[in-house]
Amino acid sequence: GRDVLCSGGMPLPPGTKLLSVCKGAPNFILDYCTAQLGEDGSPKPMSDEDKQHVLDVVDKYSERALRVLAIAVRTFDRMPFDMSNEDLTTDQKFEACRTNLKLLGLVASIDPDRDGVPESVLAARGAGIRVVMITGDYLKTAIAIAHNVNILQAQDNEALAAVDCARLRPGGEYLSHADMDLLTSSVRVFARAKPEDKLEIVKSLQRQGAVTAMTGDGVNDAPALNQANIGVAMGIQGTEVAKGASDMILTDDNFCSIVSAVEKGRTIYAGIQKFVAFIMSVHIAEVMQIFFCIVTGIPVMRTPLQILFLILVTDLPPSIALG
């Protein structure tokens, strides 16, 4: 019985009983739009020039690291498919509801960078760790975010360092291993990624001999998390599927914690190396002393005082050097 969707909202044609609402990436939603809502609330046909104008606006928002969604609707006086037909799939029903859509507008949002992430990315780069971002965002949005967190820097060539994942699968088929490895060896930002893209990227990096750590929180991240040498799931926002497929769980969902853990791990590893070097040097010296005594016929040091002296001269210098 309404003639408008809400107070001051979109007018509804007479006889409207059903409303289909579609939202998603603007470049996909626009393909199904044949009309748009004007400033006065009246619908008007949507030409290719109008669609290009909308995409230009999306580009401007994306360059400011904003995530942009398009919202489109269609009204019905009855269901656009036969409800009694049980052979229809969900995709077929959805396809029937998304034809001849009317564009309502765009919604832009921002996911602000966490404190310390840009510095942590630089610290990781200085430690020899290559940070790669794989995201479903629009390419320009991904590039802007990557610049904000120092994954991409001013001197980087964006055309080479950031790509749309469609380049991984031209024509629907993935590139050969050689071409895929050549591409992933230099790219640090992958946009518009599908779940299978993430898996192929991880496999490609592993073929190049890289020890790969993958972070993720969704069900679609599980295959890549399982394939990676170290799968890291988000402890707060992560799904149970992602946690089950990963090797470790990040309790605070913060990238800075990963860099801090790597730093502490390398400190522990360096300490183990020093300890092994110390033990080896001390024992080799003791074995050489005993061997020298046996060869030359000198009595082996066996008295408590001699043993203490041996420990003093073999343990103290390496301890000071390694400490």
PDB file of C-alpha atoms in Angstrom:
ATOM      1  CA  GLY A   1       0.000   0.000   0.000  1.00  0.00           C
ATOM      2  CA  ARG A   2       2.999   2.358   0.035  1.00  0.00           C
ATOM      3  CA  ASP A   3       3.778   4.802  -2.711  1.00  0.00           C
ATOM      4  CA  VAL A   4       7.305   5.521  -1.375  1.00  0.00           C
ATOM      5  CA  LEU A   5       9.880   3.215   0.173  1.00  0.00           C
ATOM      6  CA  CYS A   6      10.192   5.465   3.216  1.00  0.00           C
ATOM      7  CA  SER A   7       9.725   9.093   4.145  1.00  0.00           C
ATOM      8  CA  GLY A   8      11.605  11.069   1.515  1.00  0.00           C
ATOM      9  CA  GLY A   9      12.713   7.838  -0.114  1.00  0.00           C
ATOM     10  CA  MET A  10      12.388   6.187  -3.501  1.00  0.00           C
ATOM     11  CA  PRO A  11       8.924   6.317  -5.110  1.00  0.00           C
ATOM     12  CA  LEU A  12       7.320   2.909  -5.656  1.00  0.00           C
ATOM     13  CA  PRO A  13       5.327   2.174  -8.824  1.00  0.00           C
ATOM     14  CA  PRO A  14       1.629   1.310  -8.331  1.00  0.00           C
ATOM     15  CA  GLY A  15       1.063  -2.351  -7.570  1.00  0.00           C
ATOM     16  CA  THR A  16       4.506  -2.917  -6.043  1.00  0.00           C
ATOM     17  CA  LYS A  17       4.498  -5.949  -3.759  1.00  0.00           C
ATOM     18  CA  LEU A  18       8.105  -7.124  -3.806  1.00  0.00           C
ATOM     19  CA  LEU A  19      11.464  -5.356  -3.733  1.00  0.00           C
ATOM     20  CA  SER A  20      14.801  -6.830  -4.846  1.00  0.00           C
ATOM     21  CA  VAL A  21      17.919  -5.139  -3.447  1.00  0.00           C
ATOM     22  CA  CYS A  22      21.375  -5.859  -4.834  1.00  0.00           C
ATOM     23  CA  LYS A  23      24.656  -4.458  -3.529  1.00  0.00           C
ATOM     24  CA  GLY A  24      28.234  -5.172  -4.486  1.00  0.00           C
ATOM     25  CA  ALA A  25      31.177  -4.028  -6.548  1.00  0.00           C
ATOM     26  CA  PRO A  26      30.085  -1.112  -8.758  1.00  0.00           C
ATOM     27  CA  ASN A  27      31.583  -2.545 -11.949  1.00  0.00           C
ATOM     28  CA  PHE A  28      29.500  -5.716 -11.514  1.00  0.00           C
ATOM     29  CA  ILE A  29      26.266  -4.080 -10.333  1.00  0.00           C
ATOM     30  CA  LEU A  30      26.305  -1.569 -13.204  1.00  0.00           C
ATOM     31  CA  ASP A  31      26.261  -4.422 -15.725  1.00  0.00           C
ATOM     32  CA  TYR A  32      22.728  -5.269 -14.539  1.00  0.00           C
ATOM     33  CA  CYS A  33      21.434  -1.680 -14.346  1.00  0.00           C
ATOM     34  CA  THR A  34      19.212  -0.224 -17.047  1.00  0.00           C
ATOM     35  CA  ALA A  35      18.020   2.832 -15.112  1.00  0.00           C
ATOM     36  CA  GLN A  36      19.061   5.119 -12.276  1.00  0.00           C
ATOM     37  CA  LEU A  37      17.253   7.185  -9.685  1.00  0.00           C
ATOM     38  CA  GLY A  38      17.488  10.907 -10.406  1.00  0.00           C
ATOM     39  CA  GLU A  39      18.020  13.646  -7.849  1.00  0.00           C
ATOM     40  CA  ASP A  40      14.293  14.392  -7.898  1.00  0.00           C
ATOM     41  CA  GLY A  41      13.496  10.751  -7.148  1.00  0.00           C
ATOM     42  CA  SER A  42      12.271   9.900 -10.621  1.00  0.00           C
ATOM     43  CA  PRO A  43      13.827   7.027 -12.596  1.00  0.00           C
ATOM     44  CA  LYS A  44      15.633   7.701 -15.849  1.00  0.00           C
ATOM     45  CA  PRO A  45      17.353   5.436 -18.381  1.00  0.00           C
ATOM     46  CA  MET A  46      21.034   4.714 -17.789  1.00  0.00           C
ATOM     47  CA  SER A  47      23.357   5.022 -20.774  1.00  0.00           C
ATOM     48  CA  ASP A  48      26.919   3.794 -21.159  1.00  0.00           C
ATOM     49  CA  GLU A  49      28.083   7.375 -20.560  1.00  0.00           C
ATOM     50  CA  ASP A  50      26.173   7.439 -17.272  1.00  0.00           C
ATOM     51  CA  LYS A  51      27.792   4.175 -16.205  1.00  0.00           C
ATOM     52  CA  GLN A  52      31.256   5.506 -17.053  1.00  0.00           C
ATOM     53  CA  HIS A  53      30.541   8.632 -15.008  1.00  0.00           C
ATOM     54  CA  VAL A  54      29.656   6.431 -12.018  1.00  0.00           C
ATOM     55  CA  LEU A  55      32.878   4.445 -12.455  1.00  0.00           C
ATOM     56  CA  ASP A  56      34.867   7.693 -12.562  1.00  0.00           C
ATOM     57  CA  VAL A  57      33.325   8.665  -9.223  1.00  0.00           C
ATOM     58  CA  VAL A  58      34.215   5.214  -7.859  1.00  0.00           C
ATOM     59  CA  ASP A  59      37.824   5.723  -8.964  1.00  0.00           C
ATOM     60  CA  LYS A  60      38.021   9.060  -7.130  1.00  0.00           C
ATOM     61  CA  TYR A  61      36.723   7.496  -3.923  1.00  0.00           C
ATOM     62  CA  SER A  62      38.979   4.451  -4.303  1.00  0.00           C
ATOM     63  CA  GLU A  63      42.085   6.627  -4.641  1.00  0.00           C
ATOM     64  CA  ARG A  64      41.305   7.885  -1.131  1.00  0.00           C
ATOM     65  CA  ALA A  65      41.415   4.284   0.229  1.00  0.00           C
ATOM     66  CA  LEU A  66      37.606   4.127   0.430  1.00  0.00           C
ATOM     67  CA  ARG A  67      35.715   0.901  -0.200  1.00  0.00           C
ATOM     68  CA  VAL A  68      32.783   1.595  -2.513  1.00  0.00           C
ATOM     69  CA  LEU A  69      29.593  -0.406  -2.932  1.00  0.00           C
ATOM     70  CA  ALA A  70      26.828   0.187  -5.455  1.00  0.00           C
ATOM     71  CA  ILE A  71      23.195  -0.338  -4.429  1.00  0.00           C
ATOM     72  CA  ALA A  72      20.502  -1.130  -6.985  1.00  0.00           C
ATOM     73  CA  VAL A  73      16.868  -2.224  -6.720  1.00  0.00           C
ATOM     74  CA  ARG A  74      13.977  -3.549  -8.743  1.00  0.00           C
ATOM     75  CA  THR A  75      10.299  -3.685  -7.837  1.00  0.00           C
ATOM     76  CA  PHE A  76       7.913  -6.532  -8.692  1.00  0.00           C
ATOM     77  CA  ASP A  77       4.206  -7.100  -8.539  1.00  0.00           C
ATOM     78  CA  ARG A  78       4.918 -10.854  -8.306  1.00  0.00           C
ATOM     79  CA  MET A  79       7.867 -13.213  -8.118  1.00  0.00           C
ATOM     80  CA  PRO A  80      10.010 -13.121 -11.296  1.00  0.00           C
ATOM     81  CA  PHE A  81      10.255 -16.925 -11.327  1.00  0.00           C
ATOM     82  CA  ASP A  82       7.984 -19.885 -10.795  1.00  0.00           C
ATOM     83  CA  MET A  83       7.997 -20.643  -7.067  1.00  0.00           C
ATOM     84  CA  SER A  84       6.596 -24.128  -7.698  1.00  0.00           C
ATOM     85  CA  ASN A  85       9.477 -25.117  -9.980  1.00  0.00           C
ATOM     86  CA  GLU A  86      11.813 -27.092  -7.715  1.00  0.00           C
ATOM     87  CA  ASP A  87      14.354 -27.550 -10.501  1.00  0.00           C
ATOM     88  CA  LEU A  88      15.391 -23.904 -10.379  1.00  0.00           C
ATOM     89  CA  THR A  89      18.716 -23.354  -8.622  1.00  0.00           C
ATOM     90  CA  THR A  90      19.467 -20.506  -6.247  1.00  0.00           C
ATOM     91  CA  ASP A  91      21.693 -18.900  -8.891  1.00  0.00           C
ATOM     92  CA  GLN A  92      18.867 -18.999 -11.437  1.00  0.00           C
ATOM     93  CA  LYS A  93      16.456 -17.408  -8.977  1.00  0.00           C
ATOM     94  CA  PHE A  94      18.976 -14.713  -8.119  1.00  0.00           C
ATOM     95  CA  GLU A  95      19.607 -14.040 -11.805  1.00  0.00           C
ATOM     96  CA  ALA A  96      15.895 -13.488 -12.340  1.00  0.00           C
ATOM     97  CA  CYS A  97      15.805 -10.965  -9.479  1.00  0.00           C
ATOM     98  CA  ARG A  98      18.793  -8.926 -10.618  1.00  0.00           C
ATOM     99  CA  THR A  99      17.777  -8.089 -14.191  1.00  0.00           C
ATOM    100  CA  ASN A 100      16.829  -4.543 -15.234  1.00  0.00           C
ATOM    101  CA  LEU A 101      18.016  -3.034 -11.958  1.00  0.00           C
ATOM    102  CA  LYS A 102      17.722   0.621 -11.017  1.00  0.00           C
ATOM    103  CA  LEU A 103      20.841   2.219  -9.507  1.00  0.00           C
ATOM    104  CA  LEU A 104      20.117   4.029  -6.251  1.00  0.00           C
ATOM    105  CA  GLY A 105      23.620   5.241  -5.467  1.00  0.00           C
ATOM    106  CA  LEU A 106      27.036   4.497  -3.990  1.00  0.00           C
ATOM    107  CA  VAL A 107      28.133   3.903  -0.420  1.00  0.00           C
ATOM    108  CA  ALA A 108      31.768   4.590   0.540  1.00  0.00           C
ATOM    109  CA  SER A 109      33.346   3.389   3.781  1.00  0.00           C
ATOM    110  CA  ILE A 110      36.839   3.255   5.202  1.00  0.00           C
ATOM    111  CA  ASP A 111      38.620   0.665   7.318  1.00  0.00           C
ATOM    112  CA  PRO A 112      41.285   2.784   9.042  1.00  0.00           C
ATOM    113  CA  ASP A 113      44.810   1.463   9.414  1.00  0.00           C
ATOM    114  CA  ARG A 114      45.681   0.116  12.837  1.00  0.00           C
ATOM    115  CA  ASP A 115      48.219   2.001  14.861  1.00  0.00           C
ATOM    116  CA  GLY A 116      51.749   0.774  14.266  1.00  0.00           C
ATOM    117  CA  VAL A 117      51.034  -1.208  11.087  1.00  0.00           C
ATOM    118  CA  PRO A 118      52.994   1.091   8.694  1.00  0.00           C
ATOM    119  CA  GLU A 119      56.014   0.945  11.015  1.00  0.00           C
ATOM    120  CA  SER A 120      55.685  -2.844  11.365  1.00  0.00           C
ATOM    121  CA  VAL A 121      55.604  -3.294   7.584  1.00  0.00           C
ATOM    122  CA  LEU A 122      58.829  -1.276   7.281  1.00  0.00           C
ATOM    123  CA  ALA A 123      60.381  -3.321  10.100  1.00  0.00           C
ATOM    124  CA  ALA A 124      59.391  -6.537   8.307  1.00  0.00           C
ATOM    125  CA  ARG A 125      60.908  -5.286   5.059  1.00  0.00           C
ATOM    126  CA  GLY A 126      64.121  -4.397   6.884  1.00  0.00           C
ATOM    127  CA  ALA A 127      64.206  -7.917   8.334  1.00  0.00           C
ATOM    128  CA  GLY A 128      64.031  -9.463   4.866  1.00  0.00           C
ATOM    129  CA  ILE A 129      60.319 -10.319   5.019  1.00  0.00           C
ATOM    130  CA  ARG A 130      58.296  -9.540   1.893  1.00  0.00           C
ATOM    131  CA  VAL A 131      54.789  -8.405   2.804  1.00  0.00           C
ATOM    132  CA  VAL A 132      52.141  -9.156   0.144  1.00  0.00           C
ATOM    133  CA  MET A 133      48.514  -7.981   0.319  1.00  0.00           C
ATOM    134  CA  ILE A 134      45.796 -10.165  -1.233  1.00  0.00           C
ATOM    135  CA  THR A 135      42.388  -8.522  -1.092  1.00  0.00           C
ATOM    136  CA  GLY A 136      38.987  -8.545  -2.695  1.00  0.00           C
ATOM    137  CA  ASP A 137      38.991  -4.747  -2.871  1.00  0.00           C
ATOM    138  CA  TYR A 138      38.903  -2.685  -6.045  1.00  0.00           C
ATOM    139  CA  LEU A 139      42.418  -2.229  -7.499  1.00  0.00           C
ATOM    140  CA  LYS A 140      42.638   1.508  -6.848  1.00  0.00           C
ATOM    141  CA  THR A 141      41.394   1.017  -3.271  1.00  0.00           C
ATOM    142  CA  ALA A 142      43.979  -1.707  -2.705  1.00  0.00           C
ATOM    143  CA  ILE A 143      46.776   0.523  -4.077  1.00  0.00           C
ATOM    144  CA  ALA A 144      45.754   3.432  -1.824  1.00  0.00           C
ATOM    145  CA  ILE A 145      45.631   1.193   1.263  1.00  0.00           C
ATOM    146  CA  ALA A 146      48.993  -0.368   0.354  1.00  0.00           C
ATOM    147  CA  HIS A 147      50.555   3.092   0.168  1.00  0.00           C
ATOM    148  CA  ASN A 148      49.055   4.033   3.530  1.00  0.00           C
ATOM    149  CA  VAL A 149      50.626   1.024   5.274  1.00  0.00           C
ATOM    150  CA  ASN A 150      53.954   1.133   3.358  1.00  0.00           C
ATOM    151  CA  ILE A 151      53.427  -2.102   1.426  1.00  0.00           C
ATOM    152  CA  LEU A 152      53.848   0.111  -1.627  1.00  0.00           C
ATOM    153  CA  GLN A 153      56.219   3.063  -1.468  1.00  0.00           C
ATOM    154  CA  ALA A 154      56.503   6.240  -3.512  1.00  0.00           C
ATOM    155  CA  GLN A 155      59.269   4.881  -5.746  1.00  0.00           C
ATOM    156  CA  ASP A 156      57.365   1.686  -6.622  1.00  0.00           C
ATOM    157  CA  ASN A 157      55.895   1.239 -10.088  1.00  0.00           C
ATOM    158  CA  GLU A 158      52.194   0.616  -9.410  1.00  0.00           C
ATOM    159  CA  ALA A 159      51.671  -0.983 -12.807  1.00  0.00           C
ATOM    160  CA  LEU A 160      54.159  -3.735 -11.896  1.00  0.00           C
ATOM    161  CA  ALA A 161      53.709  -3.987  -8.119  1.00  0.00           C
ATOM    162  CA  ALA A 162      49.882  -4.084  -8.030  1.00  0.00           C
ATOM    163  CA  VAL A 163      47.602  -6.149 -10.276  1.00  0.00           C
ATOM    164  CA  ASP A 164      44.013  -7.246 -10.592  1.00  0.00           C
ATOM    165  CA  CYS A 165      43.799 -11.002 -10.062  1.00  0.00           C
ATOM    166  CA  ALA A 166      42.091 -11.306 -13.439  1.00  0.00           C
ATOM    167  CA  ARG A 167      45.637 -11.198 -14.845  1.00  0.00           C
ATOM    168  CA  LEU A 168      46.330 -14.507 -13.120  1.00  0.00           C
ATOM    169  CA  ARG A 169      43.583 -16.204 -15.099  1.00  0.00           C
ATOM    170  CA  PRO A 170      43.174 -14.614 -18.545  1.00  0.00           C
ATOM    171  CA  GLY A 171      40.347 -16.315 -20.359  1.00  0.00           C
ATOM    172  CA  GLY A 172      39.363 -18.173 -17.195  1.00  0.00           C
ATOM    173  CA  GLU A 173      42.445 -20.435 -17.098  1.00  0.00           C
ATOM    174  CA  TYR A 174      45.377 -19.810 -14.777  1.00  0.00           C
ATOM    175  CA  LEU A 175      48.760 -18.920 -16.216  1.00  0.00           C
ATOM    176  CA  SER A 176      51.427 -21.592 -16.583  1.00  0.00           C
ATOM    177  CA  HIS A 177      53.664 -22.157 -13.580  1.00  0.00           C
ATOM    178  CA  ALA A 178      56.547 -20.248 -15.182  1.00  0.00           C
ATOM    179  CA  ASP A 179      54.420 -17.214 -16.055  1.00  0.00           C
ATOM    180  CA  MET A 180      52.637 -17.302 -12.698  1.00  0.00           C
ATOM    181  CA  ASP A 181      55.942 -17.424 -10.805  1.00  0.00           C
ATOM    182  CA  LEU A 182      57.318 -14.543 -12.866  1.00  0.00           C
ATOM    183  CA  LEU A 183      54.286 -12.419 -12.006  1.00  0.00           C
ATOM    184  CA  THR A 184      54.112 -13.232  -8.289  1.00  0.00           C
ATOM    185  CA  SER A 185      57.853 -12.704  -7.819  1.00  0.00           C
ATOM    186  CA  SER A 186      57.470  -8.928  -8.135  1.00  0.00           C
ATOM    187  CA  VAL A 187      53.825  -8.139  -7.300  1.00  0.00           C
ATOM    188  CA  ARG A 188      53.031  -7.031  -3.740  1.00  0.00           C
ATOM    189  CA  VAL A 189      49.334  -6.160  -4.111  1.00  0.00           C
ATOM    190  CA  PHE A 190      46.720  -8.523  -5.557  1.00  0.00           C
ATOM    191  CA  ALA A 191      43.232  -7.009  -5.904  1.00  0.00           C
ATOM    192  CA  ARG A 192      39.862  -8.566  -6.689  1.00  0.00           C
ATOM    193  CA  ALA A 193      41.102 -11.911  -5.422  1.00  0.00           C
ATOM    194  CA  LYS A 194      38.958 -15.038  -5.360  1.00  0.00           C
ATOM    195  CA  PRO A 195      39.580 -17.837  -2.826  1.00  0.00           C
ATOM    196  CA  GLU A 196      41.257 -19.999  -5.478  1.00  0.00           C
ATOM    197  CA  ASP A 197      43.509 -17.054  -6.431  1.00  0.00           C
ATOM    198  CA  LYS A 198      44.919 -16.963  -2.902  1.00  0.00           C
ATOM    199  CA  LEU A 199      45.733 -20.657  -3.073  1.00  0.00           C
ATOM    200  CA  GLU A 200      47.478 -20.321  -6.450  1.00  0.00           C
ATOM    201  CA  ILE A 201      49.525 -17.331  -5.214  1.00  0.00           C
ATOM    202  CA  VAL A 202      50.700 -19.281  -2.148  1.00  0.00           C
ATOM    203  CA  LYS A 203      51.659 -22.276  -4.305  1.00  0.00           C
ATOM    204  CA  SER A 204      53.561 -20.013  -6.697  1.00  0.00           C
ATOM    205  CA  LEU A 205      55.562 -18.413  -3.882  1.00  0.00           C
ATOM    206  CA  GLN A 206      56.402 -21.838  -2.489  1.00  0.00           C
ATOM    207  CA  ARG A 207      57.633 -23.007  -5.886  1.00  0.00           C
ATOM    208  CA  GLN A 208      60.091 -20.100  -5.766  1.00  0.00           C
ATOM    209  CA  GLY A 209      61.503 -21.428  -2.490  1.00  0.00           C
ATOM    210  CA  ALA A 210      59.836 -18.862  -0.237  1.00  0.00           C
ATOM    211  CA  VAL A 211      58.703 -19.808   3.262  1.00  0.00           C
ATOM    212  CA  THR A 212      55.146 -18.511   3.114  1.00  0.00           C
ATOM    213  CA  ALA A 213      52.966 -17.336   5.984  1.00  0.00           C
ATOM    214  CA  MET A 214      49.307 -16.664   5.150  1.00  0.00           C
ATOM    215  CA  THR A 215      46.837 -14.736   7.290  1.00  0.00           C
ATOM    216  CA  GLY A 216      43.066 -15.009   6.961  1.00  0.00           C
ATOM    217  CA  ASP A 217      39.792 -15.014   8.832  1.00  0.00           C
ATOM    218  CA  GLY A 218      37.095 -16.378   6.506  1.00  0.00           C
ATOM    219  CA  VAL A 219      35.961 -19.781   5.309  1.00  0.00           C
ATOM    220  CA  ASN A 220      37.262 -18.974   1.821  1.00  0.00           C
ATOM    221  CA  ASP A 221      40.760 -18.420   3.261  1.00  0.00           C
ATOM    222  CA  ALA A 222      40.982 -21.988   4.605  1.00  0.00           C
ATOM    223  CA  PRO A 223      42.584 -23.642   1.525  1.00  0.00           C
ATOM    224  CA  ALA A 224      45.373 -21.028   1.364  1.00  0.00           C
ATOM    225  CA  LEU A 225      45.876 -21.169   5.148  1.00  0.00           C
ATOM    226  CA  ASN A 226      46.259 -24.940   4.962  1.00  0.00           C
ATOM    227  CA  GLN A 227      48.641 -24.766   1.978  1.00  0.00           C
ATOM    228  CA  ALA A 228      50.957 -22.122   3.471  1.00  0.00           C
ATOM    229  CA  ASN A 229      54.012 -23.127   5.479  1.00  0.00           C
ATOM    230  CA  ILE A 230      52.547 -21.153   8.378  1.00  0.00           C
ATOM    231  CA  GLY A 231      48.802 -20.486   8.408  1.00  0.00           C
ATOM    232  CA  VAL A 232      47.790 -17.663  10.754  1.00  0.00           C
ATOM    233  CA  ALA A 233      44.089 -17.268  11.569  1.00  0.00           C
ATOM    234  CA  MET A 234      42.478 -14.286  13.258  1.00  0.00           C
ATOM    235  CA  GLY A 235      41.434 -15.115  16.812  1.00  0.00           C
ATOM    236  CA  ILE A 236      38.730 -12.450  17.189  1.00  0.00           C
ATOM    237  CA  GLN A 237      37.083 -12.195  13.771  1.00  0.00           C
ATOM    238  CA  GLY A 238      38.238 -15.534  12.394  1.00  0.00           C
ATOM    239  CA  THR A 239      35.811 -18.350  11.655  1.00  0.00           C
ATOM    240  CA  GLU A 240      36.207 -21.794  13.188  1.00  0.00           C
ATOM    241  CA  VAL A 241      36.995 -23.198   9.736  1.00  0.00           C
ATOM    242  CA  ALA A 242      39.884 -20.753   9.308  1.00  0.00           C
ATOM    243  CA  LYS A 243      41.200 -21.518  12.796  1.00  0.00           C
ATOM    244  CA  GLY A 244      41.046 -25.245  12.132  1.00  0.00           C
ATOM    245  CA  ALA A 245      43.006 -24.896   8.867  1.00  0.00           C
ATOM    246  CA  SER A 246      45.740 -22.709  10.374  1.00  0.00           C
ATOM    247  CA  ASP A 247      48.897 -23.521  12.318  1.00  0.00           C
ATOM    248  CA  MET A 248      48.533 -20.688  14.806  1.00  0.00           C
ATOM    249  CA  ILE A 249      45.892 -18.210  15.934  1.00  0.00           C
ATOM    250  CA  LEU A 250      46.530 -14.493  16.340  1.00  0.00           C
ATOM    251  CA  THR A 251      44.700 -13.548  19.529  1.00  0.00           C
ATOM    252  CA  ASP A 252      44.530  -9.782  18.875  1.00  0.00           C
ATOM    253  CA  ASP A 253      44.083  -9.807  15.049  1.00  0.00           C
ATOM    254  CA  ASN A 254      46.985  -7.350  14.757  1.00  0.00           C
ATOM    255  CA  PHE A 255      49.728  -7.518  12.128  1.00  0.00           C
ATOM    256  CA  CYS A 256      52.137  -5.840  14.554  1.00  0.00           C
ATOM    257  CA  SER A 257      51.984  -8.950  16.751  1.00  0.00           C
ATOM    258  CA  ILE A 258      53.245 -11.093  13.861  1.00  0.00           C
ATOM    259  CA  VAL A 259      56.289  -8.858  13.349  1.00  0.00           C
ATOM    260  CA  SER A 260      56.943  -8.817  17.099  1.00  0.00           C
ATOM    261  CA  ALA A 261      56.715 -12.630  17.217  1.00  0.00           C
ATOM    262  CA  VAL A 262      59.202 -12.943  14.334  1.00  0.00           C
ATOM    263  CA  GLU A 263      61.600 -10.609  16.145  1.00  0.00           C
ATOM    264  CA  LYS A 264      61.406 -12.627  19.363  1.00  0.00           C
ATOM    265  CA  GLY A 265      61.705 -15.886  17.459  1.00  0.00           C
ATOM    266  CA  ARG A 266      64.871 -14.725  15.722  1.00  0.00           C
ATOM    267  CA  THR A 267      66.305 -13.614  19.068  1.00  0.00           C
ATOM    268  CA  ILE A 268      65.655 -17.071  20.516  1.00  0.00           C
ATOM    269  CA  TYR A 269      67.151 -18.744  17.449  1.00  0.00           C
ATOM    270  CA  ALA A 270      70.274 -16.571  17.671  1.00  0.00           C
ATOM    271  CA  GLY A 271      70.614 -17.532  21.340  1.00  0.00           C
ATOM    272  CA  ILE A 272      70.381 -21.224  20.448  1.00  0.00           C
ATOM    273  CA  GLN A 273      73.070 -20.757  17.791  1.00  0.00           C
ATOM    274  CA  LYS A 274      75.368 -19.060  20.298  1.00  0.00           C
ATOM    275  CA  PHE A 275      74.768 -21.807  22.867  1.00  0.00           C
ATOM    276  CA  VAL A 276      75.545 -24.569  20.364  1.00  0.00           C
ATOM    277  CA  ALA A 277      78.684 -22.744  19.238  1.00  0.00           C
ATOM    278  CA  PHE A 278      79.746 -22.365  22.884  1.00  0.00           C
ATOM    279  CA  ILE A 279      79.206 -26.031  23.716  1.00  0.00           C
ATOM    280  CA  MET A 280      81.011 -27.194  20.593  1.00  0.00           C
ATOM    281  CA  SER A 281      84.010 -24.926  21.162  1.00  0.00           C
ATOM    282  CA  VAL A 282      84.365 -25.960  24.823  1.00  0.00           C
ATOM    283  CA  HIS A 283      84.077 -29.683  24.218  1.00  0.00           C
ATOM    284  CA  ILE A 284      86.333 -29.660  21.177  1.00  0.00           C
ATOM    285  CA  ALA A 285      88.978 -27.900  23.276  1.00  0.00           C
ATOM    286  CA  GLU A 286      88.654 -30.514  26.033  1.00  0.00           C
ATOM    287  CA  VAL A 287      88.857 -33.387  23.545  1.00  0.00           C
ATOM    288  CA  MET A 288      91.948 -31.838  21.943  1.00  0.00           C
ATOM    289  CA  GLN A 289      93.590 -31.445  25.369  1.00  0.00           C
ATOM    290  CA  ILE A 290      92.978 -35.079  26.288  1.00  0.00           C
ATOM    291  CA  PHE A 291      94.121 -36.239  22.835  1.00  0.00           C
ATOM    292  CA  PHE A 292      97.317 -34.155  23.172  1.00  0.00           C
ATOM    293  CA  CYS A 293      98.034 -35.648  26.593  1.00  0.00           C
ATOM    294  CA  ILE A 294      97.601 -39.203  25.303  1.00  0.00           C
ATOM    295  CA  VAL A 295      99.772 -38.643  22.216  1.00  0.00           C
ATOM    296  CA  THR A 296     102.630 -36.961  24.116  1.00  0.00           C
ATOM    297  CA  GLY A 297     102.423 -39.247  27.119  1.00  0.00           C
ATOM    298  CA  ILE A 298     101.529 -36.462  29.539  1.00  0.00           C
ATOM    299  CA  PRO A 299      99.206 -37.615  32.355  1.00  0.00           C
ATOM    300  CA  VAL A 300      95.575 -36.664  31.712  1.00  0.00           C
ATOM    301  CA  MET A 301      94.166 -34.047  34.097  1.00  0.00           C
ATOM    302  CA  ARG A 302      92.172 -36.009  36.650  1.00  0.00           C
ATOM    303  CA  THR A 303      92.552 -34.278  40.008  1.00  0.00           C
ATOM    304  CA  PRO A 304      89.767 -31.872  41.117  1.00  0.00           C
ATOM    305  CA  LEU A 305      92.130 -28.906  40.896  1.00  0.00           C
ATOM    306  CA  GLN A 306      93.208 -29.831  37.388  1.00  0.00           C
ATOM    307  CA  ILE A 307      89.589 -30.287  36.254  1.00  0.00           C
ATOM    308  CA  LEU A 308      88.647 -26.868  37.678  1.00  0.00           C
ATOM    309  CA  PHE A 309      91.578 -25.304  35.874  1.00  0.00           C
ATOM    310  CA  LEU A 310      90.539 -27.016  32.633  1.00  0.00           C
ATOM    311  CA  ILE A 311      86.996 -25.677  32.959  1.00  0.00           C
ATOM    312  CA  LEU A 312      88.342 -22.202  33.703  1.00  0.00           C
ATOM    313  CA  VAL A 313      90.563 -21.978  30.655  1.00  0.00           C
ATOM    314  CA  THR A 314      88.085 -23.658  28.238  1.00  0.00           C
ATOM    315  CA  ASP A 315      84.755 -22.179  29.390  1.00  0.00           C
ATOM    316  CA  LEU A 316      85.633 -18.612  30.331  1.00  0.00           C
ATOM    317  CA  PRO A 317      87.018 -17.203  27.003  1.00  0.00           C
ATOM    318  CA  PRO A 318      84.137 -18.565  24.837  1.00  0.00           C
ATOM    319  CA  SER A 319      81.581 -17.352  27.396  1.00  0.00           C
ATOM    320  CA  ILE A 320      82.985 -13.823  27.292  1.00  0.00           C
ATOM    321  CA  ALA A 321      83.188 -13.844  23.474  1.00  0.00           C
ATOM    322  CA  LEU A 322      79.655 -15.158  22.920  1.00  0.00           C
ATOM    323  CA  GLY A 323      78.077 -13.084  25.715  1.00  0.00           C
TER     324      GLY A 323
END
